[in-house]
Amino acid sequence: MLHSEHKKIPPLVKEMSSEKLKEALKTITLLQTMEVLDRKPDFPIIVVLGEAGSCSWSVISTLIGFNLPSGLGIPILLKFRTDSVSSRKIWLKFHSECTYVEKQVSEALFASEIEELVKPIPENKRSKIEFILTVFQPQVSDLTLLVLPEINTRYPGPSPTQFTSIEDMNKEKKEMELFKGYINRDTALSCCFYLNVLPCPSNFNSYMSRKILQEFDCFGTKTVTVFTKLDVSSEYMIKHLTCKNISKAPFGYFFVDNTIEDGENTKVCDMLLSEVDRDYIGFDVISKNLVIAMLSILFHPFSLIHESIVSDLRKSTAEIKESQNTFDSLSDAVPMILDIMISANICLHGLFIAQIYGEYEKVECMHTASNIGRRFKRFRIDLQNLKLDNKFLQYEIELLPHTTRLYLPVFDTSSRIKPLLSRQFSHASFTINRFVTDIVGYIYSVVMKVLLDRAENTLQLHESLEKVGTALAKGVEKSFRKKTMEMLDLEEKCIYTCSDDFNRRVDEMKSLKLKLEIGKEFINIDGLGKNIRVDHLNCYTADQIERAFEMKKTAIAYWEFVVNRFVDYCALYFRSLIKEMVDAGIPGIIKEHLMECVNNKSKLPDVEAIMDGNKVKLERRIEYLIKAKKDIKKWQV
C-alpha cells in the first residue's frame, strides 16, 4: 500500500498518465474548443469480474496501488479524481436500507471501516448496498472501476450451456440477474469494458463470469482477461489457452504465474506470463491493455467522437460550397429568404408548440418548454415574496380604527385588507415589467438563433433577418406587457375573498403566532422570515398588535391566492401568444419587410471580405478534422 508520493506510482494510475492517453485527451479538448463536441465524452468504466479463488481483488489492488477488502459480497464503485493534493485523499460514501455515511477516511484504515459498515448487514441483502470510494490524487481524473464481488458458482458441465441439474440452472439464472443488476445500476453496457480474472482450470469456459460476458455480447470484444494460478508445466494447458479463438482476443490474455501465501491471505505475484513466448512480464502490460481497451471503445468507428468528426466534416465541406453564393439585390435573395422562413417556422413550431427539440436537443438554451417553465416558476416566487416593512406591523396598526375591540364596527375582509393589497399591487408592477423584459428577451434569442442558423452561409441576409427578429420581439413584448397589466388591474379592482382556496389558507395561517420577548430587537417567524425587527412594537397594546398581525396574515393569504391565479393566467396567455407568433407572426412580418425592401430597391451589404475570411477558417477546420480522424484510427482495435 502506498503512503507517500515518493513511492512508486501504481501501474494502472501510471498508464492513465501516459503520453498516449494525454495525446487522446488533447484531441478531445481541441474538438470541444472547436465545438465539434458539446461535452467531454465519458471514459469507459472498467468492470472487474472475478471468480472465487482467482485473487481478483489482489489483482486490482496491485493495479491501483492499495488494498481493497475482499469477501464482503458487495460491489464497490471506485473513482479516481484529480486534486491539488500532495498525497491521496479517500472519500467514502455508503448507502444501505438503514444507513447512510459520507465522510473522508484514512488510507490506512478505510478497509477496516468498510468491513465495520458491512458487518451488520445480512449477506442476502448486501447486493443492494451502494458503495462509492472517490480517490483524490494528482495523477488521473478519468479512471472509474466497478469492482464486483467474486463469483462463487461454477458449473461442471462439459460446455457453458449444459447443467448437471435443474438446481444449477436456477442458480445460474439468479446469479446472472444479480450481476446484470450490479452493472445496470452503475453504468451503461455501451460505456464499460471488463477485466475478467480467472483461475486456470481444465475447462475455464464453465465459469460464470464467461457466461455473463457472453450474455452481454462482450466476450472477446470488450474484455481483458487475466488467468491466475497457471500451471506452466502443463503443455496441455498452454496449448488449450493459446488456441486459435483465444489468440484473436483484441486486448490480450495474460497469465499470473502463480500465487504466494501470506499468512491467511493468498496474493498474486507481480509477474505475468505471455501466452505467445512464455516470457515473464510485469503488471504494466495489463495496465497498457486496459488503456488500449479504453481508447478503442472511446474512439470506436460508431462512437460519439468519430460520428461528430464525420458529421462536422460533411457540414464544413458543404458550407465552403454554399459560401460562394452571393446576391446582387434583395429581389434575387427573396427565394432564399422564403426557404429560410419556411424552415424556421417548422423548427419554431416544434420548439415552442410541439416541444420537439430536433436538431437543438443538445443545446440547453433551446429546451424552450423547461426554460419558459423555470422563468414562470421564478416569476411566481418573486411575486409571492410579500415585502415586510422595516417596521413590522407599523402600517397595519395605523390602519386600525382608534376604538376598543368592544365598539369595533363590523366590516368585511376585503375592505380590511384592501389598503395592504394596494401597496402590494404597486410593488408587483415593477416585478411584472422586469419579467416581461426577461422572457421576451429569451424568446428573441431563440427566434434569432433559428433564423440565423438557417442563413449561416448567407451572411448578406443576416441584417434583414435581425430586423425581422427585432420586430417580432417588440410585437410580443407590447402585447404581453399590455395583457399582464390589464390582468393585474382587474385583480386589484375585484377583491374576491370568497374563494375556498383563500379561506383554506386563512385557516392554516391561524396557527401562525407572534411571540414577542422583552428587550429582543429581532425575531424569527415561521412562514414569514428571519431577523424581523419588532422592538418598535413595545409602544403598542397587545390587542393592537394581535389585530394588526391578523390583518397581515389575511393579506398574505389573499396575496398567495392572487399570485397563483395571476401567474397561471399569464402562462396560458403567453402560450397562445407564442402560438400566434409562430403560426402567423413570422410569415406576416417577413412578408411585410420583404415588400418594403423590394419596393424601396434596398441593397444587400457587401460581405465578400467576411466570406473570404470564413472560407479560410473552414478550410483550416477541415484540415484539422481530417488529421483528427486519421489520428483516432491508431487508438481503434
XYZ file of C-alpha atoms in Angstrom:
637
model
C 0.000 0.000 0.000
C 1.291 3.452 -0.914
C 1.572 6.006 1.860
C 3.782 8.623 0.244
C 4.124 10.475 -3.021
C 7.710 9.194 -3.140
C 6.509 5.583 -3.518
C 6.134 4.007 -6.935
C 3.012 5.064 -8.848
C 0.594 2.094 -9.248
C 0.790 0.578 -12.755
C -2.767 1.440 -13.866
C -2.585 5.005 -12.494
C 0.812 5.410 -14.185
C -0.543 4.160 -17.511
C -3.515 6.554 -17.261
C -0.916 9.348 -17.153
C 0.912 8.049 -20.261
C 1.684 10.165 -23.331
C -0.701 8.047 -25.414
C -3.656 8.970 -23.216
C -2.536 12.610 -22.944
C -2.495 12.818 -26.739
C -6.028 11.401 -26.889
C -7.245 13.866 -24.229
C -5.641 16.744 -26.141
C -7.568 15.695 -29.255
C -10.835 15.617 -27.294
C -10.125 19.054 -25.775
C -9.456 20.582 -29.208
C -12.665 19.061 -30.578
C -14.555 20.626 -27.674
C -12.904 24.002 -28.310
C -13.952 23.772 -31.960
C -17.491 22.863 -30.760
C -17.363 19.584 -32.685
C -18.160 18.004 -29.296
C -20.505 19.827 -26.945
C -19.165 17.937 -23.918
C -16.303 15.701 -22.903
C -17.274 12.061 -23.552
C -17.459 9.783 -20.548
C -14.482 7.457 -20.261
C -15.429 3.766 -20.214
C -15.767 2.177 -16.780
C -13.643 -0.883 -16.018
C -15.932 -3.593 -14.612
C -13.916 -6.179 -12.643
C -15.467 -9.677 -12.866
C -13.586 -12.251 -10.816
C -14.163 -15.860 -9.911
C -13.705 -17.217 -6.403
C -10.138 -18.406 -5.931
C -8.787 -16.178 -8.709
C -7.497 -13.484 -6.325
C -9.233 -10.808 -8.425
C -9.233 -8.329 -5.522
C -5.498 -8.825 -5.171
C -5.025 -8.209 -8.921
C -6.981 -4.970 -8.857
C -5.342 -3.859 -5.594
C -1.933 -4.270 -7.245
C -3.060 -2.321 -10.317
C -4.440 0.690 -8.394
C -1.932 0.685 -5.547
C -3.885 -0.010 -2.368
C -5.654 -2.992 -0.902
C -9.401 -3.429 -1.229
C -11.143 -5.694 1.288
C -12.325 -8.949 -0.264
C -15.025 -11.478 0.570
C -17.605 -8.886 1.694
C -20.124 -9.676 -1.051
C -20.573 -6.016 -2.074
C -19.883 -4.052 -5.277
C -17.563 -1.045 -4.935
C -17.613 1.864 -7.395
C -14.090 3.282 -7.314
C -13.438 6.723 -8.808
C -10.074 8.422 -9.305
C -10.324 12.215 -9.500
C -7.562 14.806 -9.746
C -6.982 17.229 -6.930
C -4.138 19.539 -5.962
C -3.075 17.348 -3.072
C 0.408 16.159 -2.190
C -0.904 12.779 -1.009
C -4.068 10.835 -1.691
C -7.401 11.501 -0.002
C -10.201 8.929 0.081
C -13.836 9.928 0.344
C -16.254 7.173 1.335
C -19.974 7.163 0.509
C -22.059 4.273 1.832
C -25.809 3.768 1.445
C -27.959 0.841 2.541
C -31.604 0.450 3.603
C -30.921 1.745 7.110
C -27.546 3.505 6.952
C -26.110 6.492 5.107
C -22.484 7.528 5.613
C -20.468 10.133 3.739
C -17.033 11.055 5.075
C -13.297 11.168 4.443
C -11.350 8.121 5.612
C -7.654 7.452 6.065
C -5.943 5.153 3.602
C -4.584 3.023 6.391
C -7.997 2.393 7.971
C -10.558 2.560 5.180
C -10.565 -1.236 4.578
C -11.461 -1.918 8.207
C -14.095 0.871 8.130
C -15.746 -0.750 5.118
C -15.793 -4.094 6.927
C -17.393 -2.493 10.000
C -20.116 -0.861 7.896
C -20.925 -4.071 6.027
C -20.727 -6.471 9.002
C -24.248 -5.845 10.436
C -25.933 -6.279 7.023
C -27.127 -9.831 6.212
C -25.356 -11.435 3.261
C -28.589 -11.807 1.267
C -29.104 -8.017 1.404
C -25.566 -6.891 0.596
C -26.194 -6.814 -3.141
C -28.411 -3.725 -2.631
C -25.657 -1.693 -0.968
C -24.372 1.370 -2.821
C -20.715 1.882 -2.041
C -18.581 4.604 -3.658
C -14.919 5.329 -2.981
C -13.521 8.515 -4.514
C -9.736 8.768 -4.517
C -8.421 12.321 -4.897
C -4.855 12.373 -6.203
C -2.818 14.469 -8.667
C -2.301 11.940 -11.492
C -5.591 10.975 -13.219
C -9.226 12.034 -13.390
C -10.825 9.689 -15.913
C -10.410 6.342 -14.178
C -13.507 4.621 -12.787
C -13.758 0.964 -11.774
C -16.732 -1.123 -10.709
C -15.260 -3.952 -8.608
C -17.887 -6.696 -8.223
C -17.988 -9.452 -5.592
C -16.181 -12.618 -6.577
C -18.425 -15.232 -8.192
C -18.706 -18.460 -6.215
C -20.706 -20.505 -8.716
C -19.059 -22.826 -11.220
C -20.779 -25.448 -13.343
C -19.090 -28.782 -14.036
C -20.913 -29.375 -17.317
C -18.792 -30.009 -20.428
C -19.951 -26.756 -22.077
C -21.253 -23.347 -20.901
C -24.832 -24.258 -21.812
C -25.045 -27.638 -20.093
C -26.026 -28.260 -16.473
C -25.884 -31.271 -14.215
C -29.223 -30.405 -12.543
C -32.252 -28.107 -12.575
C -30.919 -26.612 -9.361
C -27.763 -25.493 -11.192
C -29.883 -23.923 -13.909
C -31.992 -21.939 -11.424
C -28.900 -20.917 -9.502
C -27.270 -19.614 -12.665
C -30.374 -17.636 -13.616
C -30.486 -15.909 -10.230
C -26.782 -15.107 -10.277
C -26.972 -13.765 -13.848
C -29.794 -11.418 -12.799
C -27.798 -10.294 -9.765
C -24.706 -9.353 -11.776
C -26.755 -7.697 -14.503
C -28.306 -5.590 -11.738
C -24.867 -4.561 -10.459
C -23.746 -3.392 -13.893
C -27.008 -1.747 -14.987
C -27.173 0.169 -11.684
C -23.799 1.858 -12.011
C -23.061 2.055 -15.742
C -24.378 1.572 -19.246
C -23.243 -1.507 -21.162
C -22.015 0.675 -24.037
C -19.798 2.695 -21.663
C -17.839 -0.067 -19.969
C -15.444 -2.929 -20.593
C -14.394 -5.868 -18.454
C -11.354 -7.092 -16.589
C -12.119 -10.797 -16.215
C -9.899 -12.540 -13.632
C -9.985 -16.343 -13.608
C -8.073 -19.221 -12.061
C -6.867 -21.620 -14.708
C -8.887 -24.880 -14.747
C -9.086 -27.544 -17.390
C -12.339 -26.040 -18.676
C -12.347 -22.302 -17.964
C -15.472 -21.779 -20.129
C -17.533 -23.279 -17.309
C -17.022 -20.146 -15.210
C -19.998 -17.897 -14.516
C -18.174 -14.701 -15.499
C -17.600 -16.066 -19.024
C -21.308 -16.767 -19.336
C -22.171 -13.251 -18.160
C -19.864 -11.742 -20.793
C -21.367 -13.940 -23.495
C -24.839 -12.847 -22.373
C -23.761 -9.193 -22.707
C -22.271 -9.958 -26.149
C -18.969 -8.557 -24.873
C -16.903 -11.732 -24.657
C -13.637 -11.290 -26.577
C -14.506 -7.796 -27.866
C -14.577 -5.654 -24.721
C -12.669 -7.868 -22.330
C -9.150 -8.029 -20.905
C -8.707 -11.482 -19.380
C -6.161 -12.484 -16.726
C -5.614 -16.086 -15.674
C -4.085 -16.752 -12.277
C -2.578 -19.948 -10.861
C -1.318 -21.123 -14.229
C 0.487 -24.471 -14.186
C 3.319 -23.645 -16.594
C 4.410 -27.287 -16.619
C 1.157 -28.376 -18.244
C 1.688 -28.411 -22.014
C -1.994 -29.252 -22.476
C -2.965 -26.116 -20.536
C -0.693 -23.829 -22.543
C -1.917 -25.300 -25.815
C -5.544 -25.037 -24.767
C -5.273 -21.394 -23.686
C -3.431 -20.351 -26.844
C -5.887 -21.885 -29.266
C -6.983 -20.015 -32.373
C -10.115 -18.401 -30.893
C -8.358 -17.063 -27.794
C -5.314 -15.702 -29.597
C -7.582 -13.365 -31.557
C -8.833 -11.561 -28.442
C -8.232 -7.868 -29.202
C -6.806 -6.798 -25.850
C -4.926 -9.964 -24.986
C -4.951 -12.779 -22.466
C -2.412 -12.663 -19.640
C -1.304 -15.189 -17.081
C -0.265 -14.722 -13.498
C 2.492 -17.279 -12.955
C 1.391 -18.414 -9.501
C 0.170 -17.186 -6.130
C 2.023 -16.646 -2.893
C 0.811 -17.415 0.587
C 0.957 -14.513 3.060
C -0.390 -15.817 6.368
C -4.078 -16.464 5.871
C -4.227 -14.447 2.650
C -3.379 -15.520 -0.870
C -1.909 -12.859 -3.157
C -0.864 -12.861 -6.778
C 2.770 -12.312 -7.543
C 3.814 -9.350 -9.655
C 4.977 -11.348 -12.666
C 2.903 -12.377 -15.689
C 3.431 -14.877 -18.450
C 2.835 -14.091 -22.116
C 0.814 -16.764 -23.918
C 2.960 -16.436 -27.034
C 6.619 -16.722 -25.999
C 6.101 -17.516 -22.277
C 8.379 -14.669 -21.180
C 7.770 -13.113 -17.789
C 6.451 -9.558 -17.845
C 5.001 -7.138 -15.260
C 1.564 -5.794 -14.301
C 2.216 -2.793 -16.524
C 1.234 -4.989 -19.504
C -2.268 -5.456 -18.112
C -2.457 -1.715 -17.453
C -1.408 -0.871 -21.017
C -4.032 -3.196 -22.448
C -6.711 -1.753 -20.176
C -5.897 1.718 -21.540
C -5.829 0.348 -25.115
C -9.295 -1.114 -24.495
C -10.491 2.187 -23.031
C -9.249 4.202 -26.023
C -10.591 1.659 -28.502
C -14.089 1.960 -27.035
C -13.838 5.747 -26.703
C -12.789 6.183 -30.369
C -14.802 3.337 -31.872
C -15.929 3.973 -35.506
C -19.517 4.294 -34.242
C -18.627 6.390 -31.181
C -19.859 9.913 -30.470
C -16.376 11.323 -31.185
C -15.981 9.617 -34.560
C -19.527 10.372 -35.724
C -19.217 14.026 -34.622
C -15.998 14.448 -36.644
C -17.558 12.854 -39.748
C -20.710 14.981 -39.389
C -18.737 18.195 -38.915
C -16.505 17.400 -41.902
C -19.569 16.922 -44.073
C -21.137 20.144 -42.803
C -17.955 22.223 -43.158
C -17.395 20.979 -46.711
C -20.962 21.932 -47.624
C -20.507 25.359 -46.025
C -17.488 26.118 -48.213
C -19.532 25.370 -51.328
C -22.516 27.362 -50.123
C -20.378 30.307 -49.019
C -19.737 31.118 -52.682
C -23.383 32.216 -53.049
C -23.929 35.983 -53.069
C -26.844 38.133 -54.201
C -26.718 41.337 -56.224
C -30.071 42.571 -54.902
C -32.723 41.740 -52.363
C -35.033 40.629 -55.163
C -32.550 37.889 -56.057
C -32.481 36.780 -52.409
C -36.281 36.515 -51.983
C -36.459 32.743 -52.761
C -33.665 32.064 -50.223
C -35.406 34.183 -47.557
C -38.697 32.347 -48.157
C -36.898 28.985 -47.767
C -35.383 30.225 -44.509
C -38.807 31.391 -43.326
C -40.469 28.032 -44.042
C -37.676 26.047 -42.395
C -37.575 28.374 -39.364
C -41.346 28.192 -38.973
C -41.295 24.393 -38.833
C -38.462 24.422 -36.282
C -40.078 27.066 -34.040
C -43.380 25.199 -34.116
C -41.538 22.134 -32.863
C -39.648 24.069 -30.175
C -42.489 26.167 -28.770
C -45.699 24.265 -29.509
C -44.983 20.585 -30.205
C -41.973 20.667 -27.819
C -39.910 18.550 -30.191
C -36.330 19.762 -29.961
C -34.942 18.034 -33.049
C -31.562 19.429 -34.044
C -31.378 21.523 -30.848
C -31.894 18.646 -28.420
C -28.320 19.028 -27.128
C -28.431 22.828 -26.870
C -29.527 23.668 -23.335
C -30.766 27.159 -24.171
C -33.168 25.740 -26.786
C -35.096 23.472 -24.413
C -37.863 26.038 -24.598
C -40.529 24.293 -22.521
C -38.274 23.782 -19.497
C -36.698 27.240 -19.791
C -40.028 29.021 -20.035
C -41.343 26.882 -17.167
C -38.364 27.856 -14.970
C -38.892 31.530 -15.741
C -42.576 31.373 -14.763
C -41.643 29.492 -11.590
C -39.162 32.232 -10.691
C -41.821 34.854 -11.551
C -44.264 33.202 -9.138
C -41.660 33.187 -6.353
C -40.764 36.849 -6.930
C -44.418 37.919 -6.806
C -45.114 35.729 -3.795
C -42.459 37.481 -1.735
C -44.644 39.776 0.385
C -42.402 42.663 1.321
C -42.024 43.159 5.065
C -41.724 46.792 6.068
C -38.702 47.946 8.026
C -41.028 48.458 10.977
C -43.054 45.257 11.092
C -46.868 45.780 11.532
C -46.437 49.569 11.791
C -48.589 50.226 8.728
C -51.222 47.670 9.788
C -51.536 49.252 13.240
C -52.057 52.685 11.679
C -54.944 51.255 9.653
C -56.755 50.023 12.771
C -59.781 52.133 13.951
C -58.999 54.102 17.097
C -61.663 52.303 19.097
C -61.637 49.435 21.508
C -62.480 45.910 20.393
C -65.883 46.235 22.137
C -67.050 49.020 19.837
C -65.147 47.914 16.708
C -67.536 48.234 13.759
C -68.105 45.131 11.681
C -66.575 45.352 8.215
C -65.809 42.629 5.629
C -62.456 41.034 4.929
C -61.955 42.698 1.549
C -62.253 46.236 2.918
C -59.958 45.367 5.847
C -57.046 44.194 3.676
C -57.575 46.409 0.615
C -55.055 49.126 1.671
C -52.415 46.454 2.268
C -53.100 44.857 -1.105
C -52.929 48.226 -2.887
C -49.334 48.619 -1.779
C -48.571 45.051 -2.860
C -50.103 45.589 -6.321
C -47.898 48.650 -6.666
C -44.779 46.602 -5.837
C -45.927 43.867 -8.255
C -45.993 46.145 -11.328
C -42.197 46.514 -11.224
C -41.701 42.724 -10.914
C -44.084 42.115 -13.826
C -42.336 44.601 -16.129
C -38.970 43.014 -15.319
C -40.351 39.532 -16.003
C -41.837 40.547 -19.368
C -38.483 42.017 -20.434
C -36.677 38.830 -19.393
C -38.968 36.303 -21.072
C -39.343 38.303 -24.290
C -35.544 38.611 -24.420
C -35.343 34.827 -24.189
C -37.906 34.355 -26.981
C -35.964 36.814 -29.139
C -32.708 34.881 -28.606
C -34.367 31.593 -29.640
C -36.019 33.093 -32.738
C -32.778 34.782 -33.828
C -30.762 31.584 -33.375
C -33.221 29.623 -35.505
C -33.309 32.275 -38.251
C -29.550 32.893 -38.379
C -28.732 29.170 -38.208
C -30.671 28.754 -41.429
C -28.833 31.686 -43.009
C -25.467 30.595 -41.629
C -23.817 30.565 -45.057
C -25.623 33.624 -46.392
C -24.200 36.497 -44.378
C -25.814 39.094 -46.663
C -29.229 38.159 -45.274
C -28.349 38.448 -41.581
C -29.137 42.155 -41.355
C -32.622 41.660 -42.824
C -33.329 38.686 -40.566
C -32.190 40.608 -37.481
C -34.745 43.302 -38.325
C -37.415 40.610 -38.599
C -36.454 39.161 -35.200
C -36.453 42.592 -33.541
C -39.884 43.496 -34.966
C -41.273 40.150 -33.844
C -39.925 40.515 -30.290
C -41.319 44.043 -29.972
C -44.747 42.818 -31.069
C -44.737 40.001 -28.492
C -43.489 42.327 -25.749
C -46.109 45.003 -26.416
C -48.980 42.530 -26.407
C -47.797 40.559 -23.356
C -46.980 43.630 -21.268
C -50.364 45.171 -22.012
C -52.241 41.975 -21.139
C -50.391 41.368 -17.862
C -51.062 44.916 -16.657
C -54.726 44.563 -17.592
C -54.980 41.343 -15.576
C -53.211 42.944 -12.611
C -55.590 45.942 -12.746
C -58.584 43.590 -12.752
C -57.214 41.700 -9.729
C -56.802 44.973 -7.846
C -60.335 46.170 -8.594
C -62.065 42.891 -7.757
C -61.097 41.635 -4.297
C -62.583 38.142 -4.263
C -62.339 36.742 -0.735
C -64.983 34.019 -1.051
C -62.656 31.501 -2.670
C -62.276 28.132 -0.971
C -58.521 28.263 -1.605
C -58.237 31.604 0.155
C -60.345 30.529 3.157
C -58.415 27.278 3.497
C -55.144 29.219 3.557
C -56.549 31.641 6.166
C -57.421 28.688 8.401
C -53.899 27.299 8.001
C -52.333 30.607 8.988
C -54.329 30.856 12.219
C -51.698 28.673 13.832
C -49.027 31.269 12.994
C -48.226 33.067 16.256
C -46.295 36.227 17.029
C -44.218 35.776 20.185
C -42.533 38.953 21.412
C -39.868 38.915 24.086
C -38.969 41.922 26.224
C -35.735 43.530 25.111
C -35.446 41.449 21.948
C -34.907 43.596 18.863
C -35.245 40.903 16.135
C -37.224 37.641 15.986
C -37.840 34.763 13.561
C -41.404 33.996 12.429
C -42.071 30.670 10.739
C -43.574 31.287 7.319
C -42.556 34.952 7.187
C -38.819 35.158 7.649
C -35.855 35.612 9.935
C -34.454 38.615 11.796
C -37.668 40.642 11.617
C -37.427 43.883 13.574
C -40.054 44.135 16.335
C -38.604 46.419 19.064
C -40.851 49.325 17.921
C -43.970 47.277 18.852
C -43.311 47.833 22.577
C -45.271 51.086 22.466
C -48.494 49.383 21.282
C -51.040 47.382 23.214
C -51.239 43.606 22.901
C -54.706 44.000 21.380
C -53.430 46.329 18.642
C -50.544 44.024 17.819
C -52.804 40.987 17.691
C -55.342 42.638 15.350
C -52.586 44.044 13.126
C -50.995 40.623 12.856
C -54.341 39.058 11.931
C -54.695 41.649 9.185
C -51.163 40.904 7.945
C -51.834 37.144 7.810
C -55.102 37.680 5.925
C -53.335 39.881 3.378
C -50.591 37.274 2.936
C -53.157 34.509 2.399
C -55.065 36.528 -0.179
C -51.918 37.621 -1.986
C -50.876 33.970 -2.364
C -54.295 33.289 -3.882
C -53.926 36.244 -6.286
C -50.399 35.316 -7.346
C -51.252 31.693 -8.168
C -54.256 32.701 -10.255
C -52.454 35.602 -11.935
C -49.351 33.584 -12.921
C -51.488 30.729 -14.280
C -53.464 33.189 -16.447
C -50.229 34.788 -17.647
C -48.803 31.396 -18.623
C -51.943 30.483 -20.591
C -51.977 33.799 -22.414
C -48.260 33.607 -23.141
C -48.687 30.164 -24.699
C -51.444 31.451 -27.002
C -49.282 34.465 -27.877
C -46.344 32.215 -28.826
C -48.646 30.056 -30.965
C -49.907 33.161 -32.748
C -46.326 34.354 -33.261
C -45.239 31.068 -34.853
C -48.357 30.471 -36.944
C -48.937 33.995 -38.237
C -46.432 36.489 -36.826
C -43.219 35.374 -38.542
C -44.693 34.940 -42.045
C -46.542 38.263 -41.774
C -43.529 40.272 -40.638
C -41.195 38.713 -43.206
C -43.679 39.380 -45.997
C -44.145 42.978 -44.856
C -40.384 43.518 -44.550
C -39.628 41.981 -47.957
C -42.270 44.042 -49.756
C -40.981 47.249 -48.192
C -37.341 46.481 -49.072
C -38.134 45.372 -52.635
C -40.275 48.448 -53.264
C -37.502 50.699 -51.946
C -34.924 48.784 -54.054
C -32.838 48.175 -50.945
C -29.330 46.821 -51.437
C -27.758 43.967 -49.557
C -24.493 44.599 -47.705
C -21.203 43.645 -49.383
C -19.750 40.832 -47.305
C -17.205 39.413 -49.735
C -14.244 40.073 -47.388
C -16.030 38.410 -44.461
C -16.934 35.414 -46.603
C -13.327 35.006 -47.765
C -12.208 35.014 -44.113
C -14.820 32.410 -43.230
C -13.680 30.253 -46.132
C -10.102 30.258 -44.819
C -11.346 29.307 -41.323
C -13.442 26.480 -42.733
C -10.522 25.150 -44.761
C -8.335 25.118 -41.627
C -11.113 23.395 -39.720
C -11.456 20.702 -42.372
C -7.704 20.183 -42.406
C -7.628 19.598 -38.643
C -10.705 17.335 -38.673
C -9.117 15.123 -41.354
C -5.984 14.893 -39.188
C -8.073 14.070 -36.076
C -9.969 11.393 -37.988
C -6.651 9.878 -39.056
C -5.206 10.092 -35.528
C -8.048 8.281 -33.798
C -7.648 5.246 -36.080
C -4.471 4.310 -34.215
C -6.496 4.080 -30.990
C -9.078 1.734 -32.510
C -8.632 -2.023 -32.127
